[in-house]
CSV table of C-alpha atoms in Angstrom, one decimal:
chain,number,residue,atom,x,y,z
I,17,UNK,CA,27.9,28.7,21.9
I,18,UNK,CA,27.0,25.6,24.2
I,19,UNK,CA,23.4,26.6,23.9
I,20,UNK,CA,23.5,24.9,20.2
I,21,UNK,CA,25.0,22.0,21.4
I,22,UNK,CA,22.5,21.2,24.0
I,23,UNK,CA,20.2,22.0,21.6
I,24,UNK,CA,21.1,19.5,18.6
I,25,UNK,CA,21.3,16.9,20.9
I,26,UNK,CA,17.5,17.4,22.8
I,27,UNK,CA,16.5,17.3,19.2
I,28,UNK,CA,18.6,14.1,18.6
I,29,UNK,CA,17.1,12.6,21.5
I,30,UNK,CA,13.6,13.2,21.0
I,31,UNK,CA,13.9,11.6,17.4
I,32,UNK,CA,12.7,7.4,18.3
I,33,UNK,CA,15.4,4.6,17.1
I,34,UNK,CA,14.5,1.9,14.7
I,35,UNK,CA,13.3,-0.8,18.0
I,36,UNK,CA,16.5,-3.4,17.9
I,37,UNK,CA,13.6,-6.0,17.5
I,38,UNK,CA,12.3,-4.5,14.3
I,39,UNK,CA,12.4,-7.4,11.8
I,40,UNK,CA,12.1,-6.8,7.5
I,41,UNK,CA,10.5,-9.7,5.7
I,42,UNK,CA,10.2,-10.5,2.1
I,43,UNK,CA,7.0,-12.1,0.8
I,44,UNK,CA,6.6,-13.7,-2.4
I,45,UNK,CA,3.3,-12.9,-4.3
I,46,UNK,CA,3.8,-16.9,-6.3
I,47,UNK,CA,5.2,-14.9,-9.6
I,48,UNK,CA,3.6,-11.8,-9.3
I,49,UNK,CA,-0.1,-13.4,-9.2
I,50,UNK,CA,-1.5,-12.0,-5.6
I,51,UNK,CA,1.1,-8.6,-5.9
I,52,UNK,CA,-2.6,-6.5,-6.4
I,53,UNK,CA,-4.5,-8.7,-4.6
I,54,UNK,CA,-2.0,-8.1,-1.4
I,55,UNK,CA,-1.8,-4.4,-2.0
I,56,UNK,CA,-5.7,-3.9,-3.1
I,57,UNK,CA,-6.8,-5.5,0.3
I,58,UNK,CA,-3.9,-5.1,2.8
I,59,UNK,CA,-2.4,-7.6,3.4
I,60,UNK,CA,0.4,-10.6,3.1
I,61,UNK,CA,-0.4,-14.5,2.9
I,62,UNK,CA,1.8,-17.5,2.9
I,63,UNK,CA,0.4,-20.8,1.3
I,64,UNK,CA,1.3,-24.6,2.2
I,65,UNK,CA,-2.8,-24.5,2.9
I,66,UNK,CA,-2.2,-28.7,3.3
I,67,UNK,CA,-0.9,-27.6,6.9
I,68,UNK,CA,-4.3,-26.1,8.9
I,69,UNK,CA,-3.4,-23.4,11.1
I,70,UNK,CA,-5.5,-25.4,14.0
I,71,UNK,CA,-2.8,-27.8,13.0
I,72,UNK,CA,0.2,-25.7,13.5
I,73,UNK,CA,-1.6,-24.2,16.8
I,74,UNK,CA,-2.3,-27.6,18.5
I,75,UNK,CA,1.3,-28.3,18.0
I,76,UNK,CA,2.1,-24.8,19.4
I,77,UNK,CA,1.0,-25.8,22.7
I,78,UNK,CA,2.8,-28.8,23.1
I,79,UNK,CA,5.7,-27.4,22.2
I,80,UNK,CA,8.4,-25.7,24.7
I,81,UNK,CA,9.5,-23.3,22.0
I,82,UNK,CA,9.0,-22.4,18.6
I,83,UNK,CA,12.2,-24.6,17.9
I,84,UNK,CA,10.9,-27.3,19.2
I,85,UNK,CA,7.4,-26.3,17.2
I,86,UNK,CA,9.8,-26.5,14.0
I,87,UNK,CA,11.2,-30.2,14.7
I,88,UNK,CA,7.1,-31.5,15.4
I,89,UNK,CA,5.5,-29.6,12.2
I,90,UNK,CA,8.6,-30.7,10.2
I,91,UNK,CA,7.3,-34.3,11.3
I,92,UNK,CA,4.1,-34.1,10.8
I,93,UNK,CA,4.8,-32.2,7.5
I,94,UNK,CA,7.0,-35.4,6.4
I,95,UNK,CA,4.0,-37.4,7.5
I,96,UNK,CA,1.6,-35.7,5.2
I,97,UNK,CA,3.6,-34.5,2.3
I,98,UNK,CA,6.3,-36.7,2.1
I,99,UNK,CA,7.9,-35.5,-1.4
I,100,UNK,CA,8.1,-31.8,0.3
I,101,UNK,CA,11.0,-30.3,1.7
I,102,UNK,CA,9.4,-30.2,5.1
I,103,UNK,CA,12.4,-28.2,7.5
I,104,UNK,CA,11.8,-25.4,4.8
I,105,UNK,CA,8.1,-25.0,5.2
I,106,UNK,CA,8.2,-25.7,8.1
I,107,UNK,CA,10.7,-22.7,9.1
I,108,UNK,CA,8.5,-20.4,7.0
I,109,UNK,CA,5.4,-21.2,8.8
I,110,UNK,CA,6.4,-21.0,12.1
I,111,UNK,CA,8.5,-17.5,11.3
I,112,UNK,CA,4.8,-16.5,9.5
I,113,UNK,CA,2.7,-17.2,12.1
I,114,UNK,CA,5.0,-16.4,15.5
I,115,UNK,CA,7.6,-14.4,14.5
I,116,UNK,CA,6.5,-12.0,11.9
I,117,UNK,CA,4.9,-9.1,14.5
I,118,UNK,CA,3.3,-5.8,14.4
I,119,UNK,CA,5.6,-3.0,13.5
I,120,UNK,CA,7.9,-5.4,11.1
I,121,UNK,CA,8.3,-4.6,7.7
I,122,UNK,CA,7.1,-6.4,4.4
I,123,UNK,CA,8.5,-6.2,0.7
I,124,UNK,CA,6.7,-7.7,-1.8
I,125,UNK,CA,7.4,-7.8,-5.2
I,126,UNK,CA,5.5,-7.7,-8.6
I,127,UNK,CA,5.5,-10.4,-11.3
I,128,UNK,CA,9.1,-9.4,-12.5
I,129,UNK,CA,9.8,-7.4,-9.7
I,130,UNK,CA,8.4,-4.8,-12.0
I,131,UNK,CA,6.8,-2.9,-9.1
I,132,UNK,CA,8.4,-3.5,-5.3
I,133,UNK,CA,5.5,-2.6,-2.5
I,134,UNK,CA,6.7,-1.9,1.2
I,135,UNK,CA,4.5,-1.9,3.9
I,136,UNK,CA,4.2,-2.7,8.2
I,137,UNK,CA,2.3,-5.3,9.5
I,138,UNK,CA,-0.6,-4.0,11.7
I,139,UNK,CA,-1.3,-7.0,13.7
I,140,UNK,CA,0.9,-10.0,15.5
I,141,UNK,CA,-2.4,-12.3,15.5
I,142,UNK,CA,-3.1,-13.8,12.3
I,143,UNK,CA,-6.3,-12.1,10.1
I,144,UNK,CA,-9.6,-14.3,10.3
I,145,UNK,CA,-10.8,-15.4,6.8
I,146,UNK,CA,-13.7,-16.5,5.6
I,147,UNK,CA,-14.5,-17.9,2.5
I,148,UNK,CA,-16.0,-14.9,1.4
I,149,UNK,CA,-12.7,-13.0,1.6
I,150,UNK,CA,-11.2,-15.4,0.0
I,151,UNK,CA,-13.2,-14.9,-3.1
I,152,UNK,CA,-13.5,-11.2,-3.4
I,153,UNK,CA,-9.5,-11.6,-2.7
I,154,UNK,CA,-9.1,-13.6,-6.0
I,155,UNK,CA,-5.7,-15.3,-3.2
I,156,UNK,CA,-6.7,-19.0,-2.1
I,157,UNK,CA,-4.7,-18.5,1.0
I,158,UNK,CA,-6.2,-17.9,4.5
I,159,UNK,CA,-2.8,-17.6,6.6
I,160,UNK,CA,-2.4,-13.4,6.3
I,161,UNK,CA,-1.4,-10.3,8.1
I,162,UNK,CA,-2.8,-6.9,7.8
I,163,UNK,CA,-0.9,-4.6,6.0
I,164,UNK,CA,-0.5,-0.9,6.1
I,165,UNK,CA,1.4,0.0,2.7
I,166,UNK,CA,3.6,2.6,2.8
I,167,UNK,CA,4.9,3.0,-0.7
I,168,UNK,CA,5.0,1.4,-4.1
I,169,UNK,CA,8.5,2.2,-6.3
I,170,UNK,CA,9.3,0.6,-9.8
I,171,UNK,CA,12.2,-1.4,-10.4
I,172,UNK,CA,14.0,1.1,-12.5
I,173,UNK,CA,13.5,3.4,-9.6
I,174,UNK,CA,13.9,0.9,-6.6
I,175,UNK,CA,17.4,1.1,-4.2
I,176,UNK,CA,20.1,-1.0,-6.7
I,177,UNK,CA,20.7,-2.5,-2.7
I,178,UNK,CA,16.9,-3.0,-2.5
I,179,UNK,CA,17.2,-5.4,-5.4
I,180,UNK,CA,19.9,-7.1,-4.8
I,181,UNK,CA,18.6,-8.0,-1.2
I,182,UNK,CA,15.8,-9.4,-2.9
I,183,UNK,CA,17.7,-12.4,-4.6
I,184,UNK,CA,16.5,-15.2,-2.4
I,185,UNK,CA,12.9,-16.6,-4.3
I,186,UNK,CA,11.7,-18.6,-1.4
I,187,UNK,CA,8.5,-17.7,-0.6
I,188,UNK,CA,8.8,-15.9,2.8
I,189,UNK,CA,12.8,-14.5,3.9
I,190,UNK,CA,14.2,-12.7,6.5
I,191,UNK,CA,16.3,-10.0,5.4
I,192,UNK,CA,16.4,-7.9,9.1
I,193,UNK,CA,20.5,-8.0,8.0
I,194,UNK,CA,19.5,-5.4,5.2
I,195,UNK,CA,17.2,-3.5,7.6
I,196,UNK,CA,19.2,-0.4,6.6
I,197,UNK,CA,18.8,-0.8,3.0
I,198,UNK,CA,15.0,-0.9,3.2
I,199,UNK,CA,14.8,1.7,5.5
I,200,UNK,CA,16.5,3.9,3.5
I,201,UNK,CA,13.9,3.0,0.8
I,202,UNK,CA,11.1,4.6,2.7
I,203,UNK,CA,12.6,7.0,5.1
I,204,UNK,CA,15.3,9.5,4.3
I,205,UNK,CA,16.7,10.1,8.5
I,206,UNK,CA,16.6,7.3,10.7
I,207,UNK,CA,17.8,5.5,13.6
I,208,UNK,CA,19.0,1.8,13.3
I,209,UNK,CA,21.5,0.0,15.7
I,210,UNK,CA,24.0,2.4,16.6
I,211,UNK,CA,24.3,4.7,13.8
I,212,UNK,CA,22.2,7.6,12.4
I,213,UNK,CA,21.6,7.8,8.5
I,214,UNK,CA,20.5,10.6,6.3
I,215,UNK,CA,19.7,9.9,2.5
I,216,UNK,CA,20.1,12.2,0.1
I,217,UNK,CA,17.5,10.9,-2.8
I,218,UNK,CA,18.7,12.0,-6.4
I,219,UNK,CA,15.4,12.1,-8.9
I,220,UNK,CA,17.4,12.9,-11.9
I,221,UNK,CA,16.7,10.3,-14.9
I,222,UNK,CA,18.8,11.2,-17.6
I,223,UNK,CA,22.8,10.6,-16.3
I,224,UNK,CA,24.2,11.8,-13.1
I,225,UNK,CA,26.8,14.9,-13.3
I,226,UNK,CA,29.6,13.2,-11.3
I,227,UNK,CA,30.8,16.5,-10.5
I,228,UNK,CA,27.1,17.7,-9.5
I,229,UNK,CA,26.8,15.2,-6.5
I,230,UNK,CA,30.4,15.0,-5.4
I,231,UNK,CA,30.9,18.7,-4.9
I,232,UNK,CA,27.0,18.7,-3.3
I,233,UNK,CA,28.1,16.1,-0.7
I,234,UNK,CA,31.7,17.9,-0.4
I,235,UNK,CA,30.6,21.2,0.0
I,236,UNK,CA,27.6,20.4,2.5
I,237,UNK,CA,30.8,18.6,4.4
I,238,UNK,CA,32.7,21.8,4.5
I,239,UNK,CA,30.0,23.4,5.6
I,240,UNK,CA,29.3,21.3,8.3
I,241,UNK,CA,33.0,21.4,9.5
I,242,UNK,CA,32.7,24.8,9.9
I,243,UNK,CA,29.8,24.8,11.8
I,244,UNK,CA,31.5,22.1,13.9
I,245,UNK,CA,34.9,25.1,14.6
I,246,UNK,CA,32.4,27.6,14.9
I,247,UNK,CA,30.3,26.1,17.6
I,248,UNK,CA,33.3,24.2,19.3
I,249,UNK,CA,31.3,20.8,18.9
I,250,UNK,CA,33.4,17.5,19.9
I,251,UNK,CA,32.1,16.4,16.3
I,252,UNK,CA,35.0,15.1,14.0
I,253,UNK,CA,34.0,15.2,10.2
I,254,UNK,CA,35.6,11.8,9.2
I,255,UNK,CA,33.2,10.0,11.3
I,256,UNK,CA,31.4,10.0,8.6
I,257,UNK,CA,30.6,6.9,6.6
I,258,UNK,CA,29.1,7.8,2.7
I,259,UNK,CA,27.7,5.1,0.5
I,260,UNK,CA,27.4,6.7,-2.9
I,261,UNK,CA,25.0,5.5,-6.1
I,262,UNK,CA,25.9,6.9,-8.8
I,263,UNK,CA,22.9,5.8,-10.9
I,264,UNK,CA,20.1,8.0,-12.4
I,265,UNK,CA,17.4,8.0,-9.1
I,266,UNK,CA,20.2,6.9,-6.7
I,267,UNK,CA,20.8,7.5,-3.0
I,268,UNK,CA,23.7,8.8,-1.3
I,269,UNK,CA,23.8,7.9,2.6
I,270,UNK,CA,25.8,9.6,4.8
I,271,UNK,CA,25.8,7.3,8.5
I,272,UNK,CA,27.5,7.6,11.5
I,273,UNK,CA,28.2,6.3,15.0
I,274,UNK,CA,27.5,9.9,16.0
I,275,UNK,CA,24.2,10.5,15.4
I,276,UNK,CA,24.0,14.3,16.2
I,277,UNK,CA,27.0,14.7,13.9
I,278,UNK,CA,24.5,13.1,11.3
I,279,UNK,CA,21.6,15.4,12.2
I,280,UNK,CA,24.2,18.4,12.0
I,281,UNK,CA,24.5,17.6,8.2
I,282,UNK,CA,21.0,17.4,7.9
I,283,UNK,CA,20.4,20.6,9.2
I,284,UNK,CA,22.8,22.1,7.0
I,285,UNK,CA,21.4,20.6,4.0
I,286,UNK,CA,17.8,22.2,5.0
I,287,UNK,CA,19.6,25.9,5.9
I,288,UNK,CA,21.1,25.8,3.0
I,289,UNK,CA,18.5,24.8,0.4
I,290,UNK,CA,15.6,26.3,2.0
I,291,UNK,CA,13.1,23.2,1.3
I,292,UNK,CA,10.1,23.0,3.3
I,293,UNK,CA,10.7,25.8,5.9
I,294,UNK,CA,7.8,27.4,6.1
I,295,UNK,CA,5.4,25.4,7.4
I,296,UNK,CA,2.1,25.4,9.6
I,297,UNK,CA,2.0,22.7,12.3
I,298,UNK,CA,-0.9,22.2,14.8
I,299,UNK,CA,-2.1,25.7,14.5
I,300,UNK,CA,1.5,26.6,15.2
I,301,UNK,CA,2.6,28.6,12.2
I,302,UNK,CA,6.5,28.6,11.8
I,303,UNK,CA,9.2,29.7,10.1
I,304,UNK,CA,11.8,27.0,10.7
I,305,UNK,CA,14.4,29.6,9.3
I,306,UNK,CA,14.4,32.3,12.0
I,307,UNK,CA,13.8,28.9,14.4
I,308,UNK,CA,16.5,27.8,16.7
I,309,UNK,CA,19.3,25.3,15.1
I,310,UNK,CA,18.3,26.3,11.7
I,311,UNK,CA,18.8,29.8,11.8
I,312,UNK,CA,21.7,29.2,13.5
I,313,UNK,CA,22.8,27.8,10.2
I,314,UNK,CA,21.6,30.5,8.2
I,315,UNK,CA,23.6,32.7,10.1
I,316,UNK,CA,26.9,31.3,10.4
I,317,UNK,CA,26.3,30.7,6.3
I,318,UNK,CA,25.9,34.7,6.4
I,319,UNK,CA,28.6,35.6,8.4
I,320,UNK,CA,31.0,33.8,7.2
I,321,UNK,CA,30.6,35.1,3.3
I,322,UNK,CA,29.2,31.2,2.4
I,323,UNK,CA,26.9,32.2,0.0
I,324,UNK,CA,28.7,31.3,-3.2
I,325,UNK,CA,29.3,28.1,-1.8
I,326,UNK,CA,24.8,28.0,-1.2
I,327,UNK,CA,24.4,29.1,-4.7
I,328,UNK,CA,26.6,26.0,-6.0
I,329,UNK,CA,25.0,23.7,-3.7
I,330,UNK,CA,22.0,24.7,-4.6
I,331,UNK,CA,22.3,24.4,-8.7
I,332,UNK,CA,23.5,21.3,-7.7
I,333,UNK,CA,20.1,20.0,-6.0
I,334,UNK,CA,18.9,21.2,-8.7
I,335,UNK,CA,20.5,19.5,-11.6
I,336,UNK,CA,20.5,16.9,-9.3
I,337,UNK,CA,16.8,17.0,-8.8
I,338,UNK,CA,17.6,15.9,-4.6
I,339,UNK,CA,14.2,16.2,-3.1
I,340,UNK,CA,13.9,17.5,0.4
I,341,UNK,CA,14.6,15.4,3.5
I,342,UNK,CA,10.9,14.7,4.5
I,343,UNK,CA,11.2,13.2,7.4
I,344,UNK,CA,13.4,15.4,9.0
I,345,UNK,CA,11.4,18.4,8.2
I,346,UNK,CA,9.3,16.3,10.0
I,347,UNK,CA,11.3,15.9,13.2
I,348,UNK,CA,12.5,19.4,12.8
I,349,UNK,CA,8.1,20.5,13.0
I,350,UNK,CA,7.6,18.4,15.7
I,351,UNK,CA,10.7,20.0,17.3
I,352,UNK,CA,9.6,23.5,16.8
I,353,UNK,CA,5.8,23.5,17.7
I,354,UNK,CA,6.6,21.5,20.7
I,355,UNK,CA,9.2,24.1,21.9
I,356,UNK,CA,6.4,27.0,21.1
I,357,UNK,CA,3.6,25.6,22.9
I,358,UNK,CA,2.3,27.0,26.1
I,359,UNK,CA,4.1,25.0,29.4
């Protein structure tokens, strides 16, 4: 019985956290006009080209700390452009330019917001341009970072929370306090701070059956009680934190403090439905359902006469049209193939 314990949490633990200093930027693309220009070529750009970036540098080393880099550009920006609201360009080129780092993330939105692309910067160091790139660029601005995009999602489809976090027009925001909102957008387990999230992404477009995703989420719930009495796991089920959208192509998040309580579900949602077990990883070929936690699952679903319950959970993914959890079938491959390998 223990045996699955210390299993689910090795797992747990070789899953990586979101790093603490992770930051999530918005960039403006002036209106929509450089949105294909950043996503053609890789990369995000902030204007204010009056302020050189030899400019900003020279001031850099003067300075004790990028505060104190703030109060001299604001000066000099006052100095130069004197009808400008100099504290706020200033702030958004010295978070640009020092603080934005490799790893961070980057929203950018269409003219509209029509289209919402999400990528990671590559690079801390600014990219060197030429005025060659600026001209097959089509973007006048030479202060950018390389991008790697990760996806591209319309509005009508974006995270309602995406959107709203998305309010502010200035041209470069920090919105690391809604971290968990944009990674939800692009990853459906994850680590951030001190609690554990999986999403459950609901591709139906026509009206959600209310009953349909409340009796999915109560059900896979059950189950994981069970599993919890079964195995004797220190687990208690209303840990659990569930932020529900009930829109056509919403997500439901289930989060907790307890992460492995949160991987649990997870791996009752996979045992259950089935998606993506059979896989071939490295040369390792697998079949995640007669594999360790999850056919532990499979088994205790047997057992215990659950399948009526798996039929209904599964006509409700279904009618739901829930894709599977990607990224854990991920984590769960790496798992697997790593156990199998020769020591």
């Amino acid at each position: 019985m223990n045996n699955f314990k210390a299993e689910l949490t090795q797992f747990f633990n070789m899953i990586e956290a979101v790093p603490s200093d992770k930051k999530y930027w918005i960039v403006r693309t002036e209106g929509g006009q450089y949105f294909e220009s950043f996503t053609n070529f890789n990369y995000v750009a902030l204007g204010h080209e009056e302020i050189s970036l030899k400019k900003i540098n020279d001031l850099r080393k003067s300075s004790k700390n990028l505060e104190e880099l703030r109060f001299k550009l604001k000066a000099h920006i006052e100095n130069i452009l004197p009808d400008k609201n100099a504290g706020l360009i200033s702030g958004q080129l010295v978070r640009f330019v020092y603080e934005m780092k490799k790893g961070d993330i980057v929203v950018v939105p269409s003219e509209g917001s029509a289209y919402i692309s999400i990528g990671e910067v590559q690079e801390t160091q600014l990219m060197e341009v030429n005025d060659l790139d600026v001209d097959r660029t089509g973007c006048s601005y030479r202060k950018r970072k390389k991008i790697a995009w990760i996806k591209t999602v319309a509005k009508r489809s974006a995270d309602i929370l995406l959107r709203n976090a998305m309010q502010s027009h200035q041209a470069l925001n920090d919105i690391t306090h809604h971290g968990d909102i944009v990674e939800r957008s692009i990853s459906d387990f994850f680590k951030i701070d001190d609690e554990t999230s999986i999403i459950i992404n609901v591709n139906r477009v026509s009206d959600v059956p209310a009953p349909d995703l409340l009796f999915f989420g109560s059900d896979i719930l059950r189950l994981t009680n069970g599993l919890i009495k079964h195995y004797d796991l220190d687990f208690n089920i209303a840990d659990i934190q569930i932020k529900i959208n009930v829109n056509s192509e919403g997500k439901s998040q289930f989060l907790s403090k307890n992460g492995r309580l949160i991987l649990l579900v997870g791996l009752v949602i996979i045992g259950t439905t089935g998606g993506g077990l059979n896989v071939d990883a490295n040369g390792f070929n697998l079949d995640l359902s007669t594999d360790g936690l999850i056919s532990k699952v499979i088994e205790y679903q047997n057992n215990n006469h659950d399948r009526e319950m798996q039929r209904e959970i599964i006509k409700a993914k279904d009618s739901l049209q829930i894709s599977n959890n990607e990224d854990l079938l991920k984590y769960l491959k790496q798992f697997a193939a790593n156990k199998d390998k020769p020591k």
